[in-house]
Every structure is written in C-alpha cells, then in structure tokens.
Amino acid sequence: MIRDITIGQYYPADSVIHKLDPRVKLAGTIVYIVSLFLFQSWIGYVIATIALFSVIKISKVPFKFMVKGLKSIIILLMITVIFNLFLTPGETLIQIWRLKITKEGLMTAVFMAFRLIYLILGSSVLTLTTTPNNLTDGLEKALRPLNKVKVPVHEISMVMSIALRFIPILLEETDKIMKAQMARGADFESGGLIKKAKSLIPLLVPLFISAFRRASDLAIAMEARGYRGGEGRTKMKPLIYKTRDKMAYIIMLLYLVCMIVITRMI
Amino acid sequence: MAIRIENLSYVYSEGNAFEKKALDQINLIIPDGQFIGVIGHTGSGKSTLIQQLNGLLKGTSGKIFYNDQCIYDEGFEMKKLREKVGLVFQYPEYQLFEATVLEDVCFGPKNEGLSPEEVKERAIEALNQVGLSEEYYEKSPFELSGGQKRRAAIAGILAMHPEVLILDEPTAGLDPKGRDEILDQIKKLHTERGITVILVSHSMEDVANYVERIIVMNKGCVMFDGIPREVFQHYRELEKIGLAAPQVTYVTKGLEERGWKIDTMVTTVKEAKNAILKSLGK
C-alpha cells in the first residue's frame, strides 16, 4: 500500500542523461523552461517537442512514468484551457448563449496546455534521472557563490538531503506501525472525521518517537565521524565537468540559439 | 481448524522497475496446536509470508484458507481473522503508544468491542502470562527496559486471545537471558493453552530447542519442511543459503567423520550429551 507511493521518484536506468552532472541537468531544465516561453509560433512547438522527446528517448525512462507526473496538474490544466478558451477576445468561432469561443482563444488554450504539459514533462526528466542526493549536491555547488552573502548553502543542502533521505525510511516505518496496529484490530479507514483523527494516535505517537530517535542517532553518528559543518569539507565524489557535460552545454546553447533565431525569423 | 495455503505468490511493486517476487507458489498446511519455526535468510520471504496469514498483505495469486474458509472471499471479516491470528512484528516495542503499560495492552481487546471489565481482565491475564507483575501496570511503556517493552508488546497481542500466535524474530536484540525468558514463556503458552505458535527466526539454536517442525524459506520458496533433526541433516545446503545447523549437529557430525559410531540426529545440547555418552558406552 504505502510502499507504492514514490516521492523523489528517481527511476534507475543506465543512460547518458542519468550520468550527466546534476548542474548540467539543472541548467538544462531552466533553459528548457525559459525557451518554452520565448516563442509564439507553431514552429517553436515543433522544436520543443523534438528536443523533449529525444531527451526522454535517450534517458531510457518509460514514457508511462513521465505521464504519471501530469496527473497532479490535470485540474490546473483544465482551468487554464477553459479560461483561455472562453475569455480571449477576437474572431468568434462558436457562440453558445453568452459564451464565445474565439479563434485566438482556441489557439492560446491549445498552446498554453502544451506549454504546461511540456513544463512538467521537462522537469520530470530532471527528477526521474537524478537521485535526490545528486540533485542537492548539484544545487549546493551551483549556489556556492551565495556563501559570500552569508547564505549557509552547505547547511541548507545537508538538511535537504537528510530530509529527502528520510522520506522513504519514515514511509516504511509508517507502513510497519500501521500494520502492527492493524494486527491489534486498529481501524484507520472507517468512521467520521473525529473518529478517524483519533484512530491516528496509535500511529502518530510511535512514528514521532521513532523519528526523534532516528534523528538523535543520526546526529550522534555524524558527530562521531567528525562532522562539523561545511567549512573545509571535501566530497567523496566531487562534481567535475566531463566531456559529455561540456557537450551537453553546447547542445543546450545550440537549442536556445535555434529557438531564438527561428522564432524571430518566422 | 487449520491454516491452509495454496499456490500463494506475492510480488512487490508489480509492474515497475522495483518489482520483486517475494513469494513463489507456496503450499503449506498449518494444523492446530503445532509449534512451528520458520527460518530463512534476510529477504527469503519469511516476513512476507506471515503477513499473508492474517491478511495484512494480499497474495498476488493463490489462496489462503482459515478453517476451510478462503480469506479472500468477499464478506470475509478480516478483523475477526486478525483477532484469531495474532501477529507480533519484529521489534514490537515500537508500536507502544499509550500512557501506561496496562492501557496499551488494552488496545487490542478494546478494538474487539469487549466490555471495559473484560478488556481489563484480559489485559491483566496477558501481562501475567508474559511475566510482567503489577508494579509495571501504571508505568509508562517508555520507562521499561528493552526486554520488558517487548513483553508488554507481546501481551498486547495475547490479550486478544489468538488461536494462532505468530512471532517475527521475537528475540532480536535481546540479551541471552531475555531471549530465553521470552522463548520459555512462549513455550509455556503453547503447552498450557494449546495455541498454534509460528516462530520466525534466523537463529537455529533458538528454533531447535523449541519447535516441533521447521519450515526453511529460500528466495520465496519453501526449501525444507519437516521435524528439526531431519531438516538439520541438510546442514550443507543450509550453509549454502546463509543458514547453519545448531552447533551440536556439527559436533556430532565431526565425531562421526573421525570414526565414532554416534547418532548425529541431535538438535539440542542435552541430546548431544546423551548421544556422546551412549557412543562411549556409558
């Protein structure tokens, strides 16, 4: 049951995209998102589609997994489409009572829908091909200049990676405690709101206790191994750009230039 | 009155990259009143198997019958099954949550919908069975020692009067004294109340001293199923899957290899002693 929830949703596969430096993927995602908002014409969509689908193909992640991420924005998508469809002024196509569907409205609605879908798909490529730890590592290194303005970049990324690391652990723990209490006849599903909330006590108390215990164990384990913050700390796997990362940057740049030139010319 | 498992298979996360077959075509009959040990290496499917028995996990294919009724039938009362098949998880002390030990043990019978008097009566009876005396009733479960916590948690299941008691590694992380106490108390419950006990463990010594039947799990399948002394004769195969026979089996086997005429079908220290004395002609 709870085991089936995926958060961080990394999909392990052996592909070039998986091996890329997380900073490249971060930059790529940003470039892609920006590019989506650069153009107005259909040719831009064609290029964005080709780019997106070739990246997905290379990443070896089944398309089915990508689509999963779209479920969460379905409502947002519908609202956007409906508002654009009915509220854009212009040449009327169909009129039902006082609701007008205009040619311009139809165009914007379709384009906006594509934009949103591509936005989500593009960013799922990042989360599906990068482990959470790798991602925070990348963020830490990319944001390092902020250290100069006294932002504790290392500490923030450490907190982030620990939090991410603990999500599956706590999910498993929740599953275990739930089962243990169900074996004692606990019922988490039926009853009204108050009864349901009350039935959570046998779950939450042990869960919190275990979370605190784990946190304190982790703190001791970190100190025992000499952890004292980010200063002077080196990495076991330092992020260093390789040839493929440089290639990826060049491809990204080409894509962006292409986008700008073509959409401006046509 | 028994549990019957037919062609049971179970697959975790079916249909994605994390798919894992945990149980593969299991067929077992667990008659009433048996004391059974289930052993297997980590990941052999033993924990998955026992969670099937009270319906916490539902098999991907196959059937389980409790008293000749299929537990997957529509309208089958899972809650009743969970009262009858009590499952004590690994590290059960992590499920304690009430303010006092007594209240925590009351949780199970309370969920059965019994009257407050009966609930309390059952809780006290269960606490007696695990050897926790009155002075602990009003203590917070978190003040107890590791072994006492575990006993309180086991009492929480016993208070539901199960007909089948399943324990997943009940001695993990306990010192030898705590381990023996808990196992002795379980043995006593088995003899006094005649309930079926299924003990999951990877310690051969634990199992050998108490159970009358051993089921060895490996990679989701039942590898051996029989009385301990027979199963331990396969000690070479057991070693291959990361298990071992009790130390005394090795002693007698070693003596036999050195030319002794000795009975190697021993599982406990006492039996080994008798076999050695007999072999020496005393």
Coordinates of C-alpha atoms in Angstrom, one line a residue:
Chain A
M1 CA 0.0 0.0 0.0
I2 CA 2.2 2.9 1.2
R3 CA 5.2 1.3 -0.5
D4 CA 3.7 2.2 -3.9
I5 CA 4.0 6.0 -3.2
T6 CA 7.0 7.4 -4.9
I7 CA 8.5 10.6 -3.8
G8 CA 11.6 12.0 -5.3
Q9 CA 10.6 9.3 -7.9
Y10 CA 14.1 8.6 -9.2
Y11 CA 14.0 6.0 -11.9
P12 CA 17.2 3.9 -12.1
A13 CA 18.4 3.3 -15.6
D14 CA 21.7 3.3 -17.4
S15 CA 21.7 6.3 -19.8
V16 CA 23.8 9.3 -20.7
I17 CA 21.2 11.6 -19.1
H18 CA 21.5 9.7 -15.8
K19 CA 25.2 10.1 -15.9
L20 CA 25.3 13.9 -16.6
D21 CA 26.4 16.2 -13.9
P22 CA 23.4 17.4 -11.9
R23 CA 24.3 21.0 -12.6
V24 CA 24.0 20.4 -16.3
K25 CA 20.6 18.9 -15.9
L26 CA 19.5 21.8 -13.6
A27 CA 20.7 24.4 -16.2
G28 CA 19.1 22.3 -19.0
T29 CA 15.8 22.3 -17.2
I30 CA 15.9 26.0 -16.7
V31 CA 16.9 26.7 -20.3
Y32 CA 14.1 24.4 -21.5
I33 CA 11.5 26.1 -19.3
V34 CA 12.6 29.6 -20.4
S35 CA 12.6 28.5 -24.1
L36 CA 9.0 27.4 -23.7
F37 CA 8.0 31.0 -23.1
L38 CA 10.1 32.5 -25.8
F39 CA 8.1 31.7 -28.8
Q40 CA 4.6 32.3 -30.1
S41 CA 4.6 30.4 -33.3
W42 CA 3.9 26.7 -34.0
I43 CA 7.5 26.1 -35.3
G44 CA 8.7 26.7 -31.7
Y45 CA 6.5 23.9 -30.5
V46 CA 7.8 21.6 -33.1
I47 CA 11.4 22.2 -32.0
A48 CA 10.5 21.9 -28.3
T49 CA 8.7 18.7 -29.0
I50 CA 11.6 17.2 -30.9
A51 CA 14.0 18.3 -28.1
L52 CA 11.9 16.9 -25.3
F53 CA 11.1 13.6 -26.9
S54 CA 14.7 12.9 -27.9
V55 CA 15.8 13.6 -24.4
I56 CA 13.2 11.3 -23.0
K57 CA 14.2 8.6 -25.5
I58 CA 17.9 8.9 -24.5
S59 CA 17.0 8.8 -20.8
K60 CA 15.5 5.3 -21.2
V61 CA 12.8 6.2 -18.7
P62 CA 9.5 4.6 -19.8
F63 CA 7.1 7.3 -21.0
K64 CA 4.4 6.0 -18.7
F65 CA 6.4 7.2 -15.7
M66 CA 6.7 10.7 -17.2
V67 CA 2.9 10.9 -17.7
K68 CA 2.4 10.0 -14.0
G69 CA 3.6 13.4 -13.1
L70 CA 0.9 15.0 -15.3
K71 CA -1.9 13.6 -13.1
S72 CA -1.2 16.2 -10.5
I73 CA -1.7 19.2 -12.8
I74 CA -4.9 18.0 -14.6
I75 CA -7.1 20.4 -12.7
L76 CA -4.8 23.3 -13.3
L77 CA -4.6 22.4 -16.9
M78 CA -8.4 22.3 -17.3
I79 CA -8.8 25.7 -15.6
T80 CA -6.2 27.2 -17.9
V81 CA -7.7 25.7 -21.0
I82 CA -11.3 26.7 -20.1
F83 CA -10.4 30.3 -19.2
N84 CA -8.3 30.8 -22.3
L85 CA -10.9 29.2 -24.5
F86 CA -13.8 31.4 -23.4
L87 CA -12.2 34.7 -22.2
T88 CA -9.9 35.6 -25.1
P89 CA -11.4 38.4 -27.3
G90 CA -11.2 38.0 -31.0
E91 CA -12.8 36.4 -34.0
T92 CA -15.8 34.3 -32.9
L93 CA -15.9 30.7 -33.9
I94 CA -18.8 29.3 -31.9
Q95 CA -21.2 31.1 -29.7
I96 CA -23.2 29.2 -27.0
W97 CA -25.5 31.6 -25.2
R98 CA -23.1 34.2 -23.9
L99 CA -20.0 32.1 -24.0
K100 CA -17.9 32.7 -27.1
I101 CA -15.1 30.5 -28.3
T102 CA -12.8 32.6 -30.4
K103 CA -10.1 31.6 -32.9
E104 CA -7.5 33.4 -30.8
G105 CA -8.9 31.7 -27.6
L106 CA -8.6 28.3 -29.2
M107 CA -5.0 28.9 -30.2
T108 CA -3.9 30.2 -26.8
A109 CA -5.7 27.4 -25.0
V110 CA -4.0 24.7 -27.0
F111 CA -0.6 26.4 -26.8
M112 CA -0.9 27.0 -23.0
A113 CA -1.9 23.4 -22.5
F114 CA 1.1 22.2 -24.4
R115 CA 3.3 24.7 -22.6
L116 CA 2.2 23.4 -19.2
I117 CA 2.5 19.7 -20.2
Y118 CA 6.0 20.3 -21.6
L119 CA 7.0 22.2 -18.5
I120 CA 6.0 19.3 -16.2
L121 CA 7.5 16.7 -18.5
G122 CA 10.7 18.6 -18.8
S123 CA 11.1 18.9 -15.1
S124 CA 10.2 15.3 -14.5
V125 CA 13.1 14.3 -16.7
L126 CA 15.3 16.0 -14.1
T127 CA 13.8 14.3 -11.1
L128 CA 13.5 10.9 -12.7
T129 CA 17.1 10.8 -13.9
T130 CA 18.8 12.4 -10.9
T131 CA 18.9 10.9 -7.4
P132 CA 17.8 13.4 -4.7
N133 CA 21.3 13.3 -3.2
N134 CA 22.9 14.1 -6.5
L135 CA 20.4 16.9 -7.1
T136 CA 21.2 18.6 -3.8
D137 CA 24.9 18.2 -4.4
G138 CA 24.4 19.9 -7.7
L139 CA 22.3 22.7 -6.1
E140 CA 24.9 23.1 -3.4
K141 CA 27.7 23.6 -5.9
A142 CA 25.7 25.8 -8.2
L143 CA 24.6 28.0 -5.4
R144 CA 28.0 28.2 -3.7
P145 CA 28.6 31.9 -4.7
L146 CA 25.7 32.7 -2.3
N147 CA 28.0 31.8 0.5
K148 CA 29.6 35.2 0.1
V149 CA 26.4 36.9 1.1
K150 CA 26.2 34.7 4.2
V151 CA 23.7 32.2 3.0
P152 CA 24.5 28.8 4.6
V153 CA 24.4 26.9 1.4
H154 CA 26.0 23.8 2.7
E155 CA 23.8 23.5 5.7
I156 CA 20.7 24.0 3.7
S157 CA 21.6 21.4 1.2
M158 CA 22.6 19.0 4.0
V159 CA 19.2 19.5 5.7
M160 CA 17.6 18.9 2.3
S161 CA 19.4 15.7 1.5
I162 CA 18.8 14.3 5.0
A163 CA 15.1 15.2 4.7
L164 CA 14.9 13.5 1.3
R165 CA 16.8 10.5 2.6
F166 CA 14.3 10.1 5.5
I167 CA 11.2 10.2 3.4
P168 CA 11.3 6.5 2.3
I169 CA 12.5 5.5 5.8
L170 CA 9.6 7.1 7.5
L171 CA 7.2 5.8 4.9
E172 CA 8.3 2.3 5.6
E173 CA 8.1 2.9 9.3
T174 CA 4.6 4.2 9.0
D175 CA 3.7 1.2 7.0
K176 CA 5.1 -1.1 9.7
I177 CA 3.4 0.6 12.6
M178 CA 0.1 0.7 10.7
K179 CA 0.3 -3.0 10.1
A180 CA 1.3 -3.7 13.7
Q181 CA -1.7 -1.7 15.0
M182 CA -4.0 -3.3 12.4
A183 CA -2.9 -6.7 13.7
R184 CA -4.2 -5.4 17.0
G185 CA -7.5 -4.6 15.5
A186 CA -7.0 -0.9 14.8
D187 CA -9.1 0.6 12.0
F188 CA -7.8 3.5 10.1
E189 CA -10.4 3.8 7.4
S190 CA -14.0 3.8 8.7
G191 CA -15.8 6.3 10.9
G192 CA -16.3 10.1 10.8
L193 CA -13.6 12.8 10.9
I194 CA -13.2 12.8 14.6
K195 CA -13.0 9.1 14.9
K196 CA -10.5 8.9 12.0
A197 CA -8.4 11.6 13.7
K198 CA -8.5 9.7 16.9
S199 CA -7.5 6.4 15.2
L200 CA -4.3 8.1 14.1
I201 CA -3.0 8.4 17.6
P202 CA -1.7 4.8 17.8
L203 CA 0.1 5.6 14.5
L204 CA 1.5 9.0 15.2
V205 CA 2.8 8.6 18.7
P206 CA 5.1 5.7 17.8
L207 CA 6.0 7.4 14.5
F208 CA 7.1 10.6 16.2
I209 CA 9.1 8.7 18.8
S210 CA 10.8 6.8 16.2
A211 CA 11.6 9.9 14.1
F212 CA 13.1 11.6 17.1
R213 CA 15.1 8.6 18.0
R214 CA 16.4 8.3 14.4
A215 CA 17.3 12.0 14.4
S216 CA 19.3 11.8 17.6
D217 CA 21.0 8.6 16.4
L218 CA 21.9 10.3 13.2
A219 CA 23.3 13.4 14.9
I220 CA 25.5 11.2 17.2
A221 CA 26.7 9.2 14.2
M222 CA 27.5 12.3 12.3
E223 CA 29.4 13.8 15.2
A224 CA 31.2 10.5 15.8
R225 CA 32.5 10.8 12.3
G226 CA 33.8 14.3 12.8
Y227 CA 31.1 16.3 11.0
R228 CA 31.4 20.0 11.8
G229 CA 29.6 21.8 9.1
G230 CA 30.6 22.7 5.6
E231 CA 33.8 24.6 6.2
G232 CA 36.8 22.8 4.6
R233 CA 34.6 19.8 3.9
T234 CA 35.6 17.8 0.8
K235 CA 33.4 15.4 -1.2
M236 CA 33.9 11.7 -1.8
K237 CA 32.5 12.2 -5.3
P238 CA 33.3 15.8 -6.3
L239 CA 31.3 17.2 -9.2
I240 CA 33.7 17.7 -12.0
Y241 CA 32.5 18.5 -15.6
K242 CA 33.4 15.8 -18.0
T243 CA 33.4 15.9 -21.8
R244 CA 29.8 14.8 -22.0
D245 CA 28.8 17.6 -19.7
K246 CA 30.5 20.2 -21.9
M247 CA 28.8 18.6 -24.9
A248 CA 25.5 18.8 -23.2
Y249 CA 26.1 22.6 -22.5
I250 CA 26.9 23.1 -26.2
I251 CA 23.8 21.3 -27.3
M252 CA 21.8 23.3 -24.8
L253 CA 23.2 26.6 -26.2
L254 CA 22.6 25.5 -29.8
Y255 CA 19.0 24.7 -28.9
L256 CA 18.5 28.1 -27.3
V257 CA 20.0 29.9 -30.2
C258 CA 18.0 27.9 -32.6
M259 CA 14.8 28.7 -30.7
I260 CA 15.5 32.4 -30.6
V261 CA 16.6 32.7 -34.3
I262 CA 13.9 30.6 -35.8
T263 CA 11.0 32.1 -33.8
R264 CA 12.2 35.6 -34.6
M265 CA 12.6 34.9 -38.3
I266 CA 9.3 33.1 -38.9
Chain B
M1 CA -9.3 -25.9 12.3
A2 CA -6.2 -25.0 10.4
I3 CA -4.5 -22.7 8.0
R4 CA -4.1 -24.0 4.5
I5 CA -2.0 -22.1 1.9
E6 CA -2.5 -23.0 -1.7
N7 CA -0.2 -21.8 -4.6
L8 CA 0.4 -18.5 -2.9
S9 CA 2.6 -16.0 -4.7
Y10 CA 3.3 -12.4 -3.9
V11 CA 5.0 -9.7 -6.0
Y12 CA 6.1 -6.4 -4.5
S13 CA 5.5 -3.2 -6.7
E14 CA 4.1 -5.2 -9.5
G15 CA 4.7 -3.7 -12.9
N16 CA 7.5 -1.3 -12.4
A17 CA 11.3 -1.2 -12.1
F18 CA 11.2 -2.1 -8.4
E19 CA 9.2 -5.3 -9.0
K20 CA 10.4 -8.2 -6.7
K21 CA 9.0 -11.6 -6.3
A22 CA 8.7 -12.3 -2.6
L23 CA 6.7 -15.5 -2.5
D24 CA 6.6 -18.1 -5.2
Q25 CA 4.0 -20.8 -5.3
I26 CA 3.8 -21.6 -1.6
N27 CA 1.8 -24.6 -0.4
L28 CA 1.6 -25.3 3.3
I29 CA -0.8 -26.7 5.9
I30 CA -0.5 -25.5 9.4
P31 CA -2.5 -27.8 11.7
D32 CA -3.8 -26.7 15.1
G33 CA -1.6 -26.7 18.1
Q34 CA 1.7 -27.1 16.3
F35 CA 4.9 -25.2 17.3
I36 CA 6.5 -24.2 14.0
G37 CA 9.7 -22.5 13.3
V38 CA 10.1 -20.5 10.1
I39 CA 13.7 -19.8 9.2
G40 CA 15.4 -18.2 6.3
H41 CA 17.9 -15.6 5.4
T42 CA 17.1 -11.9 5.2
G43 CA 14.9 -11.4 2.1
S44 CA 13.9 -15.0 1.9
G45 CA 10.2 -14.1 2.1
K46 CA 9.5 -15.2 5.7
S47 CA 8.2 -11.9 6.9
T48 CA 6.1 -11.5 3.8
L49 CA 4.7 -15.0 4.3
I50 CA 3.5 -14.3 7.9
Q51 CA 1.8 -11.1 6.9
Q52 CA -0.2 -13.0 4.4
L53 CA -1.6 -15.2 7.2
N54 CA -3.6 -12.5 8.9
G55 CA -4.4 -10.7 5.7
L56 CA -2.2 -7.6 6.1
L57 CA -0.8 -8.4 2.6
K58 CA -2.9 -10.0 0.0
G59 CA -1.3 -12.6 -2.3
T60 CA -0.9 -11.7 -6.0
S61 CA -2.2 -15.2 -6.8
G62 CA -3.2 -18.2 -4.8
K63 CA -5.5 -18.7 -1.8
I64 CA -5.3 -19.0 2.0
F65 CA -7.9 -20.9 3.9
Y66 CA -8.6 -20.3 7.6
N67 CA -10.8 -23.1 9.0
D68 CA -11.7 -24.1 5.4
Q69 CA -12.9 -20.6 4.6
C70 CA -10.9 -18.6 2.0
I71 CA -9.8 -15.3 3.5
Y72 CA -10.0 -13.6 0.1
D73 CA -13.7 -14.3 -0.2
E74 CA -16.0 -11.3 -0.3
G75 CA -17.6 -10.6 3.0
F76 CA -14.9 -12.4 4.9
E77 CA -14.2 -10.5 8.1
M78 CA -10.6 -9.5 8.2
K79 CA -10.9 -8.0 11.6
K80 CA -12.1 -11.4 13.0
L81 CA -9.2 -13.1 11.3
R82 CA -6.7 -10.7 12.9
E83 CA -8.2 -11.5 16.3
K84 CA -7.7 -15.2 15.7
V85 CA -4.3 -14.9 14.1
G86 CA -2.2 -12.7 16.4
L87 CA 0.9 -11.3 14.7
V88 CA 3.8 -9.9 16.8
F89 CA 6.0 -7.9 14.5
Q90 CA 9.8 -7.6 14.7
Y91 CA 10.7 -5.0 17.4
P92 CA 7.1 -4.9 18.6
E93 CA 8.0 -2.3 21.3
Y94 CA 8.0 0.3 18.5
Q95 CA 4.2 0.0 18.4
L96 CA 3.6 1.0 22.0
F97 CA 1.8 4.4 22.3
E98 CA -0.4 4.6 25.4
A99 CA 0.4 6.4 28.6
T100 CA 0.6 3.3 30.7
V101 CA 1.5 -0.4 30.1
L102 CA -1.9 -1.6 31.1
E103 CA -3.8 0.8 28.7
D104 CA -1.5 -0.2 25.9
V105 CA -2.3 -3.9 26.4
C106 CA -6.0 -3.0 26.5
F107 CA -5.8 -1.6 22.9
G108 CA -6.4 -4.9 21.2
P109 CA -9.3 -6.3 23.2
K110 CA -10.9 -2.8 23.2
N111 CA -10.9 -2.9 19.4
E112 CA -12.7 -6.2 19.6
G113 CA -15.5 -4.3 21.3
L114 CA -15.5 -6.1 24.6
S115 CA -16.8 -4.5 27.8
P116 CA -14.3 -2.4 29.9
E117 CA -14.2 -5.0 32.7
E118 CA -13.5 -7.8 30.3
V119 CA -10.9 -5.8 28.5
K120 CA -9.0 -5.1 31.8
E121 CA -9.3 -8.7 32.8
R122 CA -7.8 -9.9 29.6
A123 CA -5.0 -7.3 29.8
I124 CA -4.0 -8.4 33.3
E125 CA -4.2 -12.0 32.3
A126 CA -1.9 -11.3 29.3
L127 CA 0.6 -9.3 31.3
N128 CA 0.7 -12.2 33.8
Q129 CA 1.4 -14.6 31.0
V130 CA 4.4 -12.7 29.9
G131 CA 5.6 -12.2 33.4
L132 CA 5.1 -8.5 34.0
S133 CA 3.9 -8.0 37.5
E134 CA 1.5 -5.4 38.9
E135 CA 4.2 -2.9 39.6
Y136 CA 4.5 -2.2 35.9
Y137 CA 0.9 -1.7 35.1
E138 CA 0.8 2.0 35.7
K139 CA 4.3 2.7 34.3
S140 CA 4.8 4.4 31.0
P141 CA 5.9 1.9 28.4
F142 CA 8.8 4.1 27.6
E143 CA 10.3 3.7 31.1
L144 CA 10.7 -0.1 30.7
S145 CA 13.8 -1.9 29.7
G146 CA 14.1 -3.4 26.2
G147 CA 13.1 -6.9 27.2
Q148 CA 10.2 -5.6 29.3
K149 CA 8.9 -3.4 26.5
R150 CA 8.9 -6.4 24.2
R151 CA 7.0 -8.5 26.7
A152 CA 4.4 -5.7 27.1
A153 CA 4.0 -5.6 23.3
I154 CA 3.6 -9.4 23.1
A155 CA 1.0 -9.1 25.9
G156 CA -0.9 -6.7 23.7
I157 CA -1.4 -9.5 21.2
L158 CA -2.1 -12.2 23.7
A159 CA -4.8 -10.1 25.3
M160 CA -6.8 -10.7 22.1
H161 CA -6.8 -14.4 22.8
P162 CA -5.5 -15.5 19.4
E163 CA -5.7 -19.2 18.3
V164 CA -2.6 -18.8 16.2
L165 CA 0.3 -16.7 17.6
I166 CA 2.9 -15.6 15.0
L167 CA 6.1 -14.0 16.3
D168 CA 8.6 -12.4 13.9
E169 CA 12.1 -12.5 15.4
P170 CA 10.9 -12.1 19.0
T171 CA 14.4 -12.3 20.4
A172 CA 16.2 -9.9 18.0
G173 CA 18.4 -7.5 20.0
L174 CA 17.8 -9.1 23.4
D175 CA 20.5 -10.5 25.7
P176 CA 20.7 -14.3 26.2
K177 CA 18.7 -14.1 29.5
G178 CA 15.9 -12.0 28.0
R179 CA 15.9 -14.3 25.0
D180 CA 15.5 -17.5 27.0
E181 CA 12.8 -15.9 29.2
I182 CA 10.7 -14.9 26.2
L183 CA 11.0 -18.2 24.4
D184 CA 10.3 -20.1 27.6
Q185 CA 7.1 -18.1 28.2
I186 CA 6.0 -18.7 24.6
K187 CA 6.6 -22.4 25.0
K188 CA 4.6 -22.4 28.2
L189 CA 1.7 -20.6 26.4
H190 CA 1.9 -23.2 23.8
T191 CA 1.6 -26.1 26.2
E192 CA -0.9 -24.5 28.6
R193 CA -3.3 -23.0 26.1
G194 CA -2.7 -25.3 23.2
I195 CA -2.4 -22.5 20.7
T196 CA -0.6 -22.8 17.4
V197 CA 2.7 -20.9 17.5
I198 CA 4.7 -19.8 14.5
L199 CA 8.2 -18.6 15.4
V200 CA 10.1 -16.7 12.7
S201 CA 13.9 -16.6 13.3
H202 CA 17.2 -16.9 11.7
S203 CA 18.8 -18.4 14.8
M204 CA 18.9 -22.2 14.5
E205 CA 19.7 -22.6 18.2
D206 CA 16.5 -20.7 19.2
V207 CA 14.4 -22.7 16.9
A208 CA 16.0 -26.1 17.5
N209 CA 15.3 -26.0 21.3
Y210 CA 11.6 -25.2 21.0
V211 CA 9.8 -26.1 17.8
E212 CA 8.4 -29.4 16.5
R213 CA 8.5 -28.5 12.9
I214 CA 10.8 -26.3 10.8
I215 CA 10.0 -24.6 7.5
V216 CA 13.1 -23.3 5.7
M217 CA 12.4 -20.5 3.3
N218 CA 14.8 -19.5 0.5
K219 CA 14.1 -17.0 -2.3
G220 CA 10.4 -17.0 -1.7
C221 CA 10.1 -20.8 -1.8
V222 CA 9.8 -23.5 0.9
M223 CA 13.1 -25.3 0.7
F224 CA 12.7 -27.8 3.6
D225 CA 9.7 -28.7 5.8
G226 CA 10.0 -31.3 8.5
I227 CA 11.0 -32.1 12.0
P228 CA 14.2 -30.3 13.2
R229 CA 16.5 -33.3 13.3
E230 CA 15.7 -34.2 9.7
V231 CA 16.0 -30.6 8.4
F232 CA 19.4 -30.2 10.1
Q233 CA 20.7 -33.2 8.3
H234 CA 20.8 -30.9 5.3
Y235 CA 23.3 -28.7 7.0
R236 CA 25.5 -28.4 3.9
E237 CA 22.6 -27.0 1.9
L238 CA 21.6 -24.8 4.8
E239 CA 25.0 -23.3 4.8
K240 CA 24.8 -22.5 1.2
I241 CA 21.8 -20.3 1.8
G242 CA 23.5 -18.5 4.7
L243 CA 22.0 -20.5 7.5
A244 CA 23.5 -23.2 9.7
A245 CA 22.6 -26.2 11.8
P246 CA 22.9 -25.9 15.6
Q247 CA 26.4 -26.2 16.8
V248 CA 25.8 -29.6 18.4
T249 CA 24.9 -31.0 15.0
Y250 CA 28.4 -30.0 13.8
V251 CA 30.0 -31.6 16.9
T252 CA 28.3 -35.0 16.3
K253 CA 28.9 -34.9 12.6
G254 CA 32.6 -34.1 13.2
L255 CA 32.9 -37.0 15.6
E256 CA 31.2 -39.3 13.1
E257 CA 33.8 -38.2 10.4
R258 CA 36.5 -39.2 12.9
G259 CA 35.2 -42.7 13.1
W260 CA 32.9 -42.5 16.0
K261 CA 29.7 -44.5 16.0
I262 CA 27.3 -41.8 17.0
D263 CA 23.8 -40.7 16.5
T264 CA 24.0 -37.4 14.5
M265 CA 20.3 -36.7 14.6
V266 CA 20.6 -34.3 17.6
T267 CA 19.4 -30.8 17.8
T268 CA 19.9 -29.8 21.5
V269 CA 22.9 -29.8 23.8
K270 CA 21.1 -32.4 26.0
E271 CA 20.5 -34.8 23.2
A272 CA 24.1 -34.4 22.1
K273 CA 25.4 -35.2 25.5
N274 CA 23.3 -38.4 25.6
A275 CA 24.5 -39.4 22.2
I276 CA 28.1 -38.9 23.1
L277 CA 27.7 -40.8 26.4
K278 CA 26.0 -43.6 24.6
S279 CA 28.7 -43.8 21.9
L280 CA 31.3 -44.0 24.7
G281 CA 29.4 -46.9 26.1
K282 CA 28.5 -45.3 29.4

